[in-house]
Structures are given as structure tokens and as C-alpha cells.
Amino acid sequence: MIDRHAETQELLAGYALQSLSGGDAAEADRLLAEHVPGCSECRMMLDAFQAVAGELALDAEPVTPPDPLLPRMHREMDPRGRRGIRWTAGRLVAAAASVVLVVGVGGMAFAQLGDRKASHVPTADVQELADFALHHPTQQQALGGNAQEISARGVQELYVYGRTVPFPAPGLVYRLWAVSGGHATHLRDFLPYPDGTVLVRLAIDPSTFDHLLVTVEPAGSEPSEPGDPAWPETG
Amino acid sequence: MRDGDREDLELHRRLSSGDRGAFDELYRRYAGSAYGLAYRVTGQQILAQDVVHDAFMALWRTPEAYDPARGSFRAFFLALVHHRAVDLVRRESRLRARSERAANLEPVVGEDHADAIAEESFLGVQRKEVREALAGLPPEQRQVLEMAYFGGKTQVQIAEELGIPLGTVKTRTFAAMRKLRAMLEETG
Ligand SMILES: [Zn+2]
């Protein structure tokens, strides 16, 4: 396994510099999903390399940006608050006992089963969410369990993001469903990272289903139909 | 932890609750470094402005992206700027070659040296350490590192350009990154 770490860390060095392409980039993605989350040594190395990648910026000679830049950004900040217009205050979700709670859904989960040992969401993944929020007029829907659904009309991309999301009981996992016309389609299972963060990215257009549902299910069970809603009290 | 880092944490905390004054202060602290980096990577002021704009607006809109448990705010934010600058260069390079641009940067207009000096007093120590660490690398390691980081090139492109095996580029990059990490941790 020592070779495996060395090989992984060599890729992580290139990854932090954003200099991987083709097969190496794909291999790094795979390792970041499968090996790194469970390997404290590689995780520590990744954080260290990303820190180096930040500090290296200081080698460039600092240059004061043109004066209009800051005022331009001030204009773009919504006067009613950071998330004002662009982040609508969550749509209300009916929480009848039989209605499942909506959370988000996930095309590509970052907090997947087996990733439970990963202490934090990879920075690059959070940057994707930041990019998404920057480039689209996003809507934010408050969900149960401190999670929220972040989507943009007409965009085939959607995030479930949450901090301090409670852990299900041991042996149980959260299961995401897209509910449409009374029919639930299983999307994926997930667990929060140990710090309680959930970040799930889905390549799904939010208009293709009625709402999302999160249930709590035994880990590894067959996703035939939705069980108990995850956070019924918060709906 | 250094005072500057501690202040950054407090500013980030305030920014997270929507404090514009904190945003302005973080801009004052890091706009010069961010713009200098973006300009060095993209070679164009107009692109550098876009990079800095996008990075600061992303910070404003998704401050949660920074997790203090994973390192300093400075490293997080400047890595974000670098990420965007490289993205932009890669997109641009599909339109036209930028090798000449990188070799011969257009003169910077509107540079304010007084501000640059104010910024220096805050980041001066860190900047000096980074430069010393870079200078301490063997030349062949520093070369691949700079081509990747400031040139925005992939390891495959670097191997082609230098006429060396891809495996050698990987080895040199890894060695350089490990040394920088060790040197910066020693001083930091
Ligand atoms: Zn490992």
C-alpha cells in the first residue's frame, strides 16, 4: 500500500497545480472519490499541496487592480442582503406525514457511502458549487436536516448542500429520491462527512421532477420504494 | 497562527454574515496579490480583472466554501484565484496561442504603487518566504512547477515542450511540491 500512497500523492501534486489532463485527471478523480477519503495520509497531503498552491501565488508581483473593480462588485451585491434576490427564501414544503421530505438529489454525490472517514468536502467540489451560484440565478430551497436544495431554472445541474446535517443512526443511510407524479425514482444514498457537511451534485434539471425526497434506509438495502422520511419534524 | 491569519479568520466570519466592510477589507488585503497572480497567469489585464472579480464574488456569495479547519484563508482564496485563472487561460488558449503573451507581458496600466506597498506590509513576510522556498528548488524542479502554475500548462504539455518523458515531469513536480511544503511549514 505504500506504493499506492506514493502514486496517489504524485497525482495529488499535479492535481493541486491543476496540471493533470486526460487519463491522469480521470485517475485523480477516481482516487479522490475512492482512496483519499479513507486515507488520512493522502488527505493530509492533499490539504498540504492545496495550501502550497495557494501560497505560490505570492511569488507573482502584486498589482493593484483598476479602480472601478470594487465599485462594480458593490453594485452586484444585492442591497437586500447577500443572497437577496438570487437566493429566494426557501419554497415551503408541505410536510404531511405521508409526504416525504424534500432535500436535494444527486447526480454525482461527493458524500457517498464509504466516504464517511473523509473529514471534509474536497475544495474543488465546493468551488463547483460556488461557480454554479456565481453563474446562474439560483434558487435556494430550505430542506430538513439543515440541508438545502440549490438549483437554477432551466439548468441541468442541482446541488444539495448542508452543514451540520445530523447523522442517521448506525447502520442507516440517507437515500435520495426524485418524486414525480407519485412515483419515486431512487437517485443515490449518502452520508454526511464527519464534520456534518453534505454536498451532492446532480446533473438533473429540477423541472423534470416534482420534488426531492430524503428517506432513512438500512445501508445496502434494495432501493425498491421509499421508507421513512429523514427529517419529518423539520418540514 | 500569525496575526494576519487570525484577522483573516475574523474577517471571513464577518463576511459570512453579510458584512460588506469585511468584504472590503479582504479585498484591500488580497486584491493586489490576486490581480498580480491572475495577470501573470493570463497575461492580459482584461482577463485578470475577470478572474479577480469572479473570485471575490464567489467568496461573497458562497463564503461557506472556505473551511478554516483545512488551512489559512489566504491559501484558500489565492488557490481559488489560481484555479480560475488557469481555467480562463485554457479556454482562451483554444482560441489563440498565448506563448508570446506569457513571455512578454503587456505593460500594466493604472498600477498604484502606494497601495502595493501597503499590501506588502501585511503579506511581506509570507511573500519573502515563498520566494525563498522557490529559489531553494533545483532548477529543473522549479522549471516544471512554474510552467504548470504560472504557465497554466498541463503536465503533458510540459513534457512535450521540454522534450522529456511525462513520468519525469510528474516526478519533478511531486518532488518540488513536497519540498515547498516542507520549507513553508518550517517557516510558517
Ligand atoms: Zn493513501
Short mmCIF file of N, CA, C and O in Angstrom, two decimals, chain A residues 80-205:
data_model
loop_
_atom_site.label_atom_id
_atom_site.label_comp_id
_atom_site.label_asym_id
_atom_site.label_seq_id
_atom_site.Cartn_x
_atom_site.Cartn_y
_atom_site.Cartn_z
N ARG A 80 -30.31 44.05 -0.62
CA ARG A 80 -31.16 43.49 0.43
C ARG A 80 -30.50 42.32 1.15
O ARG A 80 -31.12 41.64 1.95
N GLY A 81 -29.27 42.10 0.84
CA GLY A 81 -28.61 41.02 1.56
C GLY A 81 -27.86 40.14 0.61
O GLY A 81 -28.09 40.14 -0.58
N ARG A 82 -26.97 39.40 1.17
CA ARG A 82 -26.06 38.63 0.37
C ARG A 82 -26.77 37.74 -0.64
O ARG A 82 -26.36 37.59 -1.76
N ARG A 83 -27.86 37.11 -0.19
CA ARG A 83 -28.49 36.16 -1.09
C ARG A 83 -29.81 36.67 -1.61
O ARG A 83 -30.50 35.99 -2.34
N GLY A 84 -30.14 37.87 -1.20
CA GLY A 84 -31.39 38.53 -1.56
C GLY A 84 -32.17 37.96 -2.72
O GLY A 84 -32.83 36.94 -2.60
N ILE A 85 -32.09 38.64 -3.83
CA ILE A 85 -32.95 38.30 -4.94
C ILE A 85 -32.60 36.93 -5.53
O ILE A 85 -33.46 36.15 -5.86
N ARG A 86 -31.34 36.69 -5.61
CA ARG A 86 -30.93 35.49 -6.32
C ARG A 86 -31.22 34.22 -5.55
O ARG A 86 -31.41 33.18 -6.11
N TRP A 87 -31.22 34.35 -4.25
CA TRP A 87 -31.47 33.15 -3.45
C TRP A 87 -32.82 33.34 -2.78
O TRP A 87 -32.92 33.91 -1.72
N THR A 88 -33.86 32.87 -3.42
CA THR A 88 -35.17 33.10 -2.85
C THR A 88 -35.29 32.36 -1.52
O THR A 88 -34.71 31.30 -1.34
N ALA A 89 -36.05 32.95 -0.64
CA ALA A 89 -36.22 32.30 0.67
C ALA A 89 -37.00 31.03 0.46
O ALA A 89 -38.12 31.04 0.02
N GLY A 90 -36.45 29.96 0.81
CA GLY A 90 -36.98 28.61 0.55
C GLY A 90 -38.46 28.45 0.24
O GLY A 90 -39.32 28.99 0.92
N ARG A 91 -38.74 27.70 -0.78
CA ARG A 91 -40.12 27.35 -1.06
C ARG A 91 -40.62 26.48 0.08
O ARG A 91 -39.87 25.67 0.61
N LEU A 92 -41.85 26.64 0.40
CA LEU A 92 -42.36 25.83 1.50
C LEU A 92 -42.67 24.42 1.03
O LEU A 92 -43.17 24.20 -0.05
N VAL A 93 -42.34 23.51 1.85
CA VAL A 93 -42.61 22.12 1.51
C VAL A 93 -43.65 21.58 2.47
O VAL A 93 -43.49 21.64 3.67
N ALA A 94 -44.74 21.12 1.93
CA ALA A 94 -45.78 20.54 2.78
C ALA A 94 -45.21 19.31 3.47
O ALA A 94 -44.46 18.56 2.88
N ALA A 95 -45.58 19.17 4.70
CA ALA A 95 -44.98 18.07 5.44
C ALA A 95 -46.02 17.16 6.05
O ALA A 95 -45.96 16.77 7.20
N ALA A 96 -47.00 16.82 5.27
CA ALA A 96 -47.97 15.83 5.74
C ALA A 96 -47.20 14.56 6.06
O ALA A 96 -46.16 14.29 5.47
N ALA A 97 -47.71 13.83 7.00
CA ALA A 97 -46.97 12.66 7.48
C ALA A 97 -46.58 11.73 6.33
O ALA A 97 -45.50 11.16 6.32
N SER A 98 -47.44 11.62 5.38
CA SER A 98 -47.16 10.67 4.30
C SER A 98 -46.28 11.28 3.22
O SER A 98 -45.74 10.58 2.39
N VAL A 99 -46.15 12.59 3.28
CA VAL A 99 -45.35 13.22 2.25
C VAL A 99 -43.91 13.21 2.65
O VAL A 99 -43.54 13.56 3.74
N VAL A 100 -43.12 12.81 1.76
CA VAL A 100 -41.74 12.74 2.12
C VAL A 100 -41.12 14.08 2.02
O VAL A 100 -41.58 14.95 1.33
N LEU A 101 -40.09 14.20 2.68
CA LEU A 101 -39.40 15.47 2.73
C LEU A 101 -38.45 15.59 1.59
O LEU A 101 -37.82 14.66 1.16
N VAL A 102 -38.38 16.81 1.16
CA VAL A 102 -37.53 17.06 0.04
C VAL A 102 -36.18 17.49 0.50
O VAL A 102 -36.06 18.25 1.40
N VAL A 103 -35.23 17.06 -0.15
CA VAL A 103 -33.93 17.57 0.14
C VAL A 103 -33.30 17.90 -1.14
O VAL A 103 -33.56 18.71 -1.80
N GLY A 104 -32.51 17.23 -1.63
CA GLY A 104 -31.94 17.56 -2.89
C GLY A 104 -31.81 16.27 -3.51
O GLY A 104 -32.36 15.34 -3.06
N VAL A 105 -31.08 16.23 -4.55
CA VAL A 105 -30.92 14.97 -5.20
C VAL A 105 -29.49 14.90 -5.62
O VAL A 105 -28.79 15.84 -5.51
N GLY A 106 -29.11 13.85 -6.19
CA GLY A 106 -27.71 13.88 -6.54
C GLY A 106 -27.37 13.11 -7.77
O GLY A 106 -27.65 11.96 -7.86
N GLY A 107 -26.74 13.73 -8.69
CA GLY A 107 -26.26 13.03 -9.87
C GLY A 107 -24.91 12.48 -9.53
O GLY A 107 -24.55 11.36 -9.87
N MET A 108 -24.16 13.29 -8.87
CA MET A 108 -22.80 12.89 -8.52
C MET A 108 -22.64 13.23 -7.06
O MET A 108 -22.53 14.36 -6.70
N ALA A 109 -22.64 12.25 -6.24
CA ALA A 109 -22.54 12.58 -4.82
C ALA A 109 -21.10 12.67 -4.39
O ALA A 109 -20.27 11.88 -4.80
N PHE A 110 -20.83 13.67 -3.62
CA PHE A 110 -19.48 13.78 -3.08
C PHE A 110 -19.44 13.13 -1.71
O PHE A 110 -18.42 12.67 -1.25
N ALA A 111 -20.57 13.14 -1.06
CA ALA A 111 -20.63 12.49 0.23
C ALA A 111 -21.28 11.15 0.01
O ALA A 111 -22.45 10.97 0.19
N GLN A 112 -20.52 10.22 -0.45
CA GLN A 112 -21.08 8.93 -0.78
C GLN A 112 -20.87 7.94 0.35
O GLN A 112 -20.11 8.16 1.26
N LEU A 113 -21.53 6.85 0.21
CA LEU A 113 -21.30 5.76 1.15
C LEU A 113 -19.83 5.40 1.10
O LEU A 113 -19.24 5.34 0.04
N GLY A 114 -19.30 5.14 2.24
CA GLY A 114 -17.90 4.73 2.25
C GLY A 114 -16.97 5.92 2.41
O GLY A 114 -15.82 5.76 2.70
N ASP A 115 -17.51 7.10 2.20
CA ASP A 115 -16.67 8.29 2.33
C ASP A 115 -16.73 8.85 3.74
O ASP A 115 -16.29 9.95 4.00
N ARG A 116 -17.28 8.08 4.61
CA ARG A 116 -17.57 8.63 5.92
C ARG A 116 -16.33 9.06 6.68
O ARG A 116 -16.39 9.91 7.56
N LYS A 117 -15.23 8.47 6.33
CA LYS A 117 -14.00 8.83 7.03
C LYS A 117 -13.43 10.15 6.54
O LYS A 117 -12.58 10.73 7.18
N ALA A 118 -13.89 10.58 5.37
CA ALA A 118 -13.36 11.84 4.84
C ALA A 118 -13.80 12.96 5.75
O ALA A 118 -14.97 13.09 6.07
N SER A 119 -12.86 13.77 6.18
CA SER A 119 -13.23 14.78 7.16
C SER A 119 -13.93 15.97 6.53
O SER A 119 -14.76 16.60 7.15
N HIS A 120 -13.59 16.26 5.27
CA HIS A 120 -14.17 17.46 4.67
C HIS A 120 -14.48 17.25 3.20
O HIS A 120 -13.89 16.40 2.55
N VAL A 121 -15.34 18.09 2.72
CA VAL A 121 -15.65 18.06 1.30
C VAL A 121 -14.42 18.60 0.55
O VAL A 121 -13.84 19.59 0.95
N PRO A 122 -14.02 17.96 -0.55
CA PRO A 122 -12.88 18.50 -1.31
C PRO A 122 -13.14 19.93 -1.78
O PRO A 122 -14.25 20.26 -2.20
N THR A 123 -12.13 20.76 -1.65
CA THR A 123 -12.26 22.17 -2.02
C THR A 123 -12.79 22.34 -3.44
O THR A 123 -13.62 23.20 -3.72
N ALA A 124 -12.30 21.51 -4.34
CA ALA A 124 -12.70 21.64 -5.74
C ALA A 124 -14.21 21.46 -5.89
O ALA A 124 -14.85 22.11 -6.72
N ASP A 125 -14.78 20.59 -5.07
CA ASP A 125 -16.21 20.37 -5.16
C ASP A 125 -17.00 21.59 -4.69
O ASP A 125 -18.02 21.96 -5.27
N VAL A 126 -16.50 22.20 -3.63
CA VAL A 126 -17.17 23.40 -3.15
C VAL A 126 -17.02 24.52 -4.17
O VAL A 126 -17.92 25.34 -4.37
N GLN A 127 -15.88 24.53 -4.84
CA GLN A 127 -15.68 25.55 -5.88
C GLN A 127 -16.69 25.39 -7.02
O GLN A 127 -17.15 26.36 -7.60
N GLU A 128 -17.02 24.15 -7.32
CA GLU A 128 -18.03 23.90 -8.36
C GLU A 128 -19.36 24.53 -7.96
O GLU A 128 -20.04 25.14 -8.78
N LEU A 129 -19.69 24.36 -6.69
CA LEU A 129 -20.94 24.94 -6.20
C LEU A 129 -20.85 26.47 -6.26
O LEU A 129 -21.80 27.13 -6.66
N ALA A 130 -19.70 26.98 -5.88
CA ALA A 130 -19.52 28.44 -5.93
C ALA A 130 -19.65 28.94 -7.36
O ALA A 130 -20.28 29.97 -7.63
N ASP A 131 -19.08 28.22 -8.29
CA ASP A 131 -19.19 28.57 -9.71
C ASP A 131 -20.64 28.60 -10.16
O ASP A 131 -21.08 29.50 -10.84
N PHE A 132 -21.34 27.57 -9.75
CA PHE A 132 -22.73 27.42 -10.13
C PHE A 132 -23.53 28.62 -9.61
O PHE A 132 -24.31 29.24 -10.35
N ALA A 133 -23.30 28.95 -8.34
CA ALA A 133 -24.04 30.06 -7.73
C ALA A 133 -23.66 31.39 -8.37
O ALA A 133 -24.45 32.32 -8.43
N LEU A 134 -22.44 31.46 -8.86
CA LEU A 134 -21.96 32.71 -9.46
C LEU A 134 -22.56 32.92 -10.85
O LEU A 134 -22.90 34.03 -11.23
N HIS A 135 -22.70 31.84 -11.58
CA HIS A 135 -23.06 31.98 -12.98
C HIS A 135 -24.55 31.77 -13.29
O HIS A 135 -24.96 31.92 -14.43
N HIS A 136 -25.33 31.40 -12.30
CA HIS A 136 -26.76 31.20 -12.56
C HIS A 136 -27.58 31.93 -11.49
O HIS A 136 -27.15 32.03 -10.36
N PRO A 137 -28.75 32.41 -11.88
CA PRO A 137 -29.67 32.96 -10.87
C PRO A 137 -30.26 31.80 -10.07
O PRO A 137 -31.22 31.18 -10.48
N THR A 138 -29.66 31.52 -8.96
CA THR A 138 -30.03 30.32 -8.23
C THR A 138 -31.21 30.52 -7.29
O THR A 138 -31.47 31.63 -6.83
N GLN A 139 -31.89 29.44 -7.03
CA GLN A 139 -32.95 29.42 -6.04
C GLN A 139 -32.50 28.47 -4.95
O GLN A 139 -31.90 27.45 -5.23
N GLN A 140 -32.83 28.86 -3.74
CA GLN A 140 -32.41 28.05 -2.61
C GLN A 140 -33.65 27.57 -1.89
O GLN A 140 -34.52 28.38 -1.56
N GLN A 141 -33.76 26.31 -1.71
CA GLN A 141 -34.91 25.78 -1.00
C GLN A 141 -34.46 25.14 0.30
O GLN A 141 -33.66 24.21 0.30
N ALA A 142 -35.00 25.68 1.39
CA ALA A 142 -34.64 25.10 2.68
C ALA A 142 -35.23 23.71 2.78
O ALA A 142 -36.38 23.48 2.43
N LEU A 143 -34.40 22.81 3.21
CA LEU A 143 -34.85 21.43 3.36
C LEU A 143 -34.75 21.06 4.82
O LEU A 143 -34.34 21.84 5.64
N GLY A 144 -35.13 19.88 5.15
CA GLY A 144 -34.96 19.43 6.53
C GLY A 144 -33.50 19.15 6.81
O GLY A 144 -32.65 19.19 5.91
N GLY A 145 -33.22 18.87 8.06
CA GLY A 145 -31.88 18.41 8.43
C GLY A 145 -30.77 19.38 8.11
O GLY A 145 -29.65 18.98 7.85
N ASN A 146 -31.09 20.67 8.09
CA ASN A 146 -30.10 21.71 7.79
C ASN A 146 -29.59 21.66 6.35
O ASN A 146 -28.58 22.25 6.02
N ALA A 147 -30.27 20.92 5.50
CA ALA A 147 -29.84 20.84 4.11
C ALA A 147 -30.70 21.75 3.25
O ALA A 147 -31.81 22.13 3.62
N GLN A 148 -30.14 22.11 2.11
CA GLN A 148 -30.90 22.94 1.19
C GLN A 148 -30.65 22.47 -0.24
O GLN A 148 -29.63 21.87 -0.53
N GLU A 149 -31.63 22.75 -1.06
CA GLU A 149 -31.50 22.42 -2.48
C GLU A 149 -31.18 23.71 -3.20
O GLU A 149 -31.83 24.72 -3.02
N ILE A 150 -30.15 23.68 -4.02
CA ILE A 150 -29.75 24.87 -4.77
C ILE A 150 -29.86 24.54 -6.25
O ILE A 150 -29.20 23.63 -6.75
N SER A 151 -30.73 25.28 -6.92
CA SER A 151 -30.96 24.97 -8.33
C SER A 151 -31.15 26.26 -9.10
O SER A 151 -31.24 27.34 -8.53
N ALA A 152 -31.20 26.16 -10.40
CA ALA A 152 -31.46 27.31 -11.26
C ALA A 152 -32.39 26.83 -12.36
O ALA A 152 -32.19 25.76 -12.93
N ARG A 153 -33.41 27.63 -12.61
CA ARG A 153 -34.40 27.23 -13.60
C ARG A 153 -33.74 26.97 -14.96
O ARG A 153 -32.95 27.77 -15.44
N GLY A 154 -34.10 25.84 -15.56
CA GLY A 154 -33.61 25.54 -16.90
C GLY A 154 -32.17 25.04 -16.96
O GLY A 154 -31.65 24.83 -18.04
N VAL A 155 -31.54 24.89 -15.81
CA VAL A 155 -30.16 24.42 -15.81
C VAL A 155 -30.12 22.97 -15.33
O VAL A 155 -30.69 22.64 -14.30
N GLN A 156 -29.44 22.15 -16.09
CA GLN A 156 -29.40 20.73 -15.75
C GLN A 156 -28.29 20.45 -14.74
O GLN A 156 -27.33 19.74 -15.02
N GLU A 157 -28.45 21.06 -13.61
CA GLU A 157 -27.47 20.90 -12.55
C GLU A 157 -28.15 21.33 -11.26
O GLU A 157 -28.92 22.28 -11.25
N LEU A 158 -27.84 20.63 -10.21
CA LEU A 158 -28.53 20.90 -8.96
C LEU A 158 -27.67 20.41 -7.80
O LEU A 158 -26.97 19.41 -7.95
N TYR A 159 -27.72 21.13 -6.69
CA TYR A 159 -26.90 20.75 -5.54
C TYR A 159 -27.75 20.57 -4.30
O TYR A 159 -28.71 21.30 -4.08
N VAL A 160 -27.35 19.62 -3.52
CA VAL A 160 -27.88 19.50 -2.16
C VAL A 160 -26.71 19.84 -1.27
O VAL A 160 -25.64 19.22 -1.36
N TYR A 161 -26.89 20.85 -0.46
CA TYR A 161 -25.79 21.32 0.35
C TYR A 161 -26.26 21.54 1.78
O TYR A 161 -27.34 22.10 1.99
N GLY A 162 -25.50 21.12 2.71
CA GLY A 162 -25.88 21.34 4.08
C GLY A 162 -24.69 21.30 5.00
O GLY A 162 -23.68 20.67 4.70
N ARG A 163 -24.83 22.01 6.09
CA ARG A 163 -23.80 21.95 7.13
C ARG A 163 -24.47 21.48 8.40
O ARG A 163 -25.64 21.74 8.62
N THR A 164 -23.72 20.86 9.25
CA THR A 164 -24.22 20.28 10.49
C THR A 164 -25.47 19.45 10.24
O THR A 164 -26.45 19.55 10.98
N VAL A 165 -25.45 18.67 9.19
CA VAL A 165 -26.54 17.73 8.92
C VAL A 165 -26.39 16.56 9.89
O VAL A 165 -25.30 16.00 10.02
N PRO A 166 -27.46 16.21 10.59
CA PRO A 166 -27.34 15.13 11.58
C PRO A 166 -27.04 13.77 10.92
O PRO A 166 -27.46 13.52 9.80
N PHE A 167 -26.33 12.93 11.63
CA PHE A 167 -26.04 11.60 11.12
C PHE A 167 -27.22 10.68 11.39
O PHE A 167 -27.84 10.78 12.44
N PRO A 168 -27.52 9.80 10.44
CA PRO A 168 -28.53 8.79 10.75
C PRO A 168 -27.95 7.80 11.75
O PRO A 168 -26.74 7.78 11.96
N ALA A 169 -28.81 7.02 12.37
CA ALA A 169 -28.34 6.03 13.34
C ALA A 169 -27.39 5.06 12.66
O ALA A 169 -27.45 4.88 11.44
N PRO A 170 -26.51 4.44 13.43
CA PRO A 170 -25.56 3.48 12.84
C PRO A 170 -26.29 2.41 12.01
O PRO A 170 -27.34 1.92 12.42
N GLY A 171 -25.72 2.09 10.87
CA GLY A 171 -26.33 1.07 10.02
C GLY A 171 -27.36 1.62 9.05
O GLY A 171 -27.87 0.92 8.19
N LEU A 172 -27.67 2.93 9.22
CA LEU A 172 -28.65 3.54 8.33
C LEU A 172 -27.98 4.57 7.42
O LEU A 172 -26.92 5.11 7.76
N VAL A 173 -28.58 4.83 6.29
CA VAL A 173 -28.06 5.86 5.37
C VAL A 173 -29.22 6.74 4.90
O VAL A 173 -30.39 6.37 5.02
N TYR A 174 -28.89 7.90 4.38
CA TYR A 174 -29.89 8.72 3.73
C TYR A 174 -30.04 8.25 2.29
O TYR A 174 -29.05 7.87 1.64
N ARG A 175 -31.24 8.26 1.80
CA ARG A 175 -31.48 7.83 0.42
C ARG A 175 -32.28 8.93 -0.30
O ARG A 175 -33.29 9.39 0.22
N LEU A 176 -31.77 9.33 -1.43
CA LEU A 176 -32.40 10.42 -2.21
C LEU A 176 -33.29 9.86 -3.30
O LEU A 176 -32.89 8.95 -4.04
N TRP A 177 -34.46 10.48 -3.42
CA TRP A 177 -35.41 10.07 -4.46
C TRP A 177 -35.89 11.31 -5.19
O TRP A 177 -36.05 12.37 -4.59
N ALA A 178 -36.17 11.15 -6.47
CA ALA A 178 -36.88 12.18 -7.22
C ALA A 178 -38.32 11.70 -7.35
O ALA A 178 -38.55 10.60 -7.85
N VAL A 179 -39.25 12.52 -6.86
CA VAL A 179 -40.65 12.11 -6.90
C VAL A 179 -41.36 12.87 -8.01
O VAL A 179 -41.27 14.10 -8.10
N SER A 180 -42.02 12.13 -8.86
CA SER A 180 -42.71 12.74 -9.98
C SER A 180 -44.01 11.97 -10.23
O SER A 180 -43.98 10.76 -10.42
N GLY A 181 -45.15 12.69 -10.18
CA GLY A 181 -46.44 12.04 -10.40
C GLY A 181 -46.68 10.87 -9.45
O GLY A 181 -47.24 9.85 -9.84
N GLY A 182 -46.23 11.02 -8.23
CA GLY A 182 -46.45 9.97 -7.23
C GLY A 182 -45.48 8.80 -7.32
O GLY A 182 -45.50 7.88 -6.51
N HIS A 183 -44.59 8.88 -8.31
CA HIS A 183 -43.63 7.79 -8.47
C HIS A 183 -42.24 8.26 -8.03
O HIS A 183 -41.78 9.32 -8.44
N ALA A 184 -41.60 7.48 -7.18
CA ALA A 184 -40.28 7.86 -6.68
C ALA A 184 -39.17 7.09 -7.40
O ALA A 184 -39.24 5.86 -7.51
N THR A 185 -38.20 7.83 -7.88
CA THR A 185 -37.05 7.20 -8.53
C THR A 185 -35.83 7.34 -7.63
O THR A 185 -35.50 8.45 -7.20
N HIS A 186 -35.20 6.23 -7.35
CA HIS A 186 -34.02 6.27 -6.48
C HIS A 186 -32.87 6.97 -7.19
O HIS A 186 -32.55 6.67 -8.34
N LEU A 187 -32.24 7.89 -6.50
CA LEU A 187 -31.11 8.60 -7.09
C LEU A 187 -29.78 8.14 -6.52
O LEU A 187 -28.89 7.76 -7.23
N ARG A 188 -29.67 8.21 -5.21
CA ARG A 188 -28.46 7.69 -4.58
C ARG A 188 -28.56 7.70 -3.07
O ARG A 188 -29.44 8.32 -2.49
N ASP A 189 -27.64 7.02 -2.44
CA ASP A 189 -27.54 7.03 -0.98
C ASP A 189 -26.37 7.93 -0.59
O ASP A 189 -25.41 8.07 -1.35
N PHE A 190 -26.45 8.52 0.56
CA PHE A 190 -25.33 9.36 1.01
C PHE A 190 -25.30 9.45 2.53
O PHE A 190 -26.28 9.17 3.21
N LEU A 191 -24.14 9.86 3.02
CA LEU A 191 -23.96 10.16 4.44
C LEU A 191 -23.25 11.50 4.52
O LEU A 191 -22.51 11.87 3.60
N PRO A 192 -23.45 12.25 5.60
CA PRO A 192 -22.68 13.48 5.75
C PRO A 192 -21.21 13.15 5.98
O PRO A 192 -20.88 12.06 6.44
N TYR A 193 -20.35 14.09 5.64
CA TYR A 193 -18.95 13.97 6.04
C TYR A 193 -18.92 14.07 7.57
O TYR A 193 -19.86 14.57 8.17
N PRO A 194 -17.82 13.63 8.17
CA PRO A 194 -17.76 13.65 9.64
C PRO A 194 -18.00 15.04 10.25
O PRO A 194 -18.46 15.16 11.36
N ASP A 195 -17.68 16.08 9.49
CA ASP A 195 -17.93 17.42 10.04
C ASP A 195 -19.38 17.85 9.81
O ASP A 195 -19.75 18.99 10.10
N GLY A 196 -20.22 16.94 9.29
CA GLY A 196 -21.62 17.24 9.12
C GLY A 196 -21.99 17.88 7.78
O GLY A 196 -23.15 18.20 7.54
N THR A 197 -20.99 18.04 6.92
CA THR A 197 -21.27 18.66 5.62
C THR A 197 -21.85 17.64 4.65
O THR A 197 -21.41 16.49 4.59
N VAL A 198 -22.83 18.08 3.90
CA VAL A 198 -23.35 17.28 2.80
C VAL A 198 -23.23 18.12 1.54
O VAL A 198 -23.60 19.30 1.53
N LEU A 199 -22.64 17.56 0.51
CA LEU A 199 -22.61 18.24 -0.78
C LEU A 199 -22.80 17.20 -1.86
O LEU A 199 -21.97 16.32 -2.06
N VAL A 200 -23.94 17.30 -2.50
CA VAL A 200 -24.28 16.34 -3.55
C VAL A 200 -24.60 17.11 -4.82
O VAL A 200 -25.38 18.04 -4.79
N ARG A 201 -23.95 16.74 -5.88
CA ARG A 201 -24.20 17.42 -7.15
C ARG A 201 -24.91 16.46 -8.10
O ARG A 201 -24.51 15.32 -8.23
N LEU A 202 -25.95 16.96 -8.73
CA LEU A 202 -26.72 16.13 -9.65
C LEU A 202 -26.80 16.80 -11.00
O LEU A 202 -27.03 17.99 -11.09
N ALA A 203 -26.62 16.02 -12.04
CA ALA A 203 -26.80 16.57 -13.39
C ALA A 203 -28.26 16.36 -13.78
O ALA A 203 -28.58 15.56 -14.65
N ILE A 204 -29.13 17.08 -13.09
CA ILE A 204 -30.57 16.90 -13.30
C ILE A 204 -31.24 18.26 -13.42
O ILE A 204 -30.93 19.18 -12.66
N ASP A 205 -32.14 18.39 -14.36
CA ASP A 205 -32.92 19.61 -14.49
C ASP A 205 -34.05 19.55 -13.47
O ASP A 205 -34.83 18.60 -13.46
#
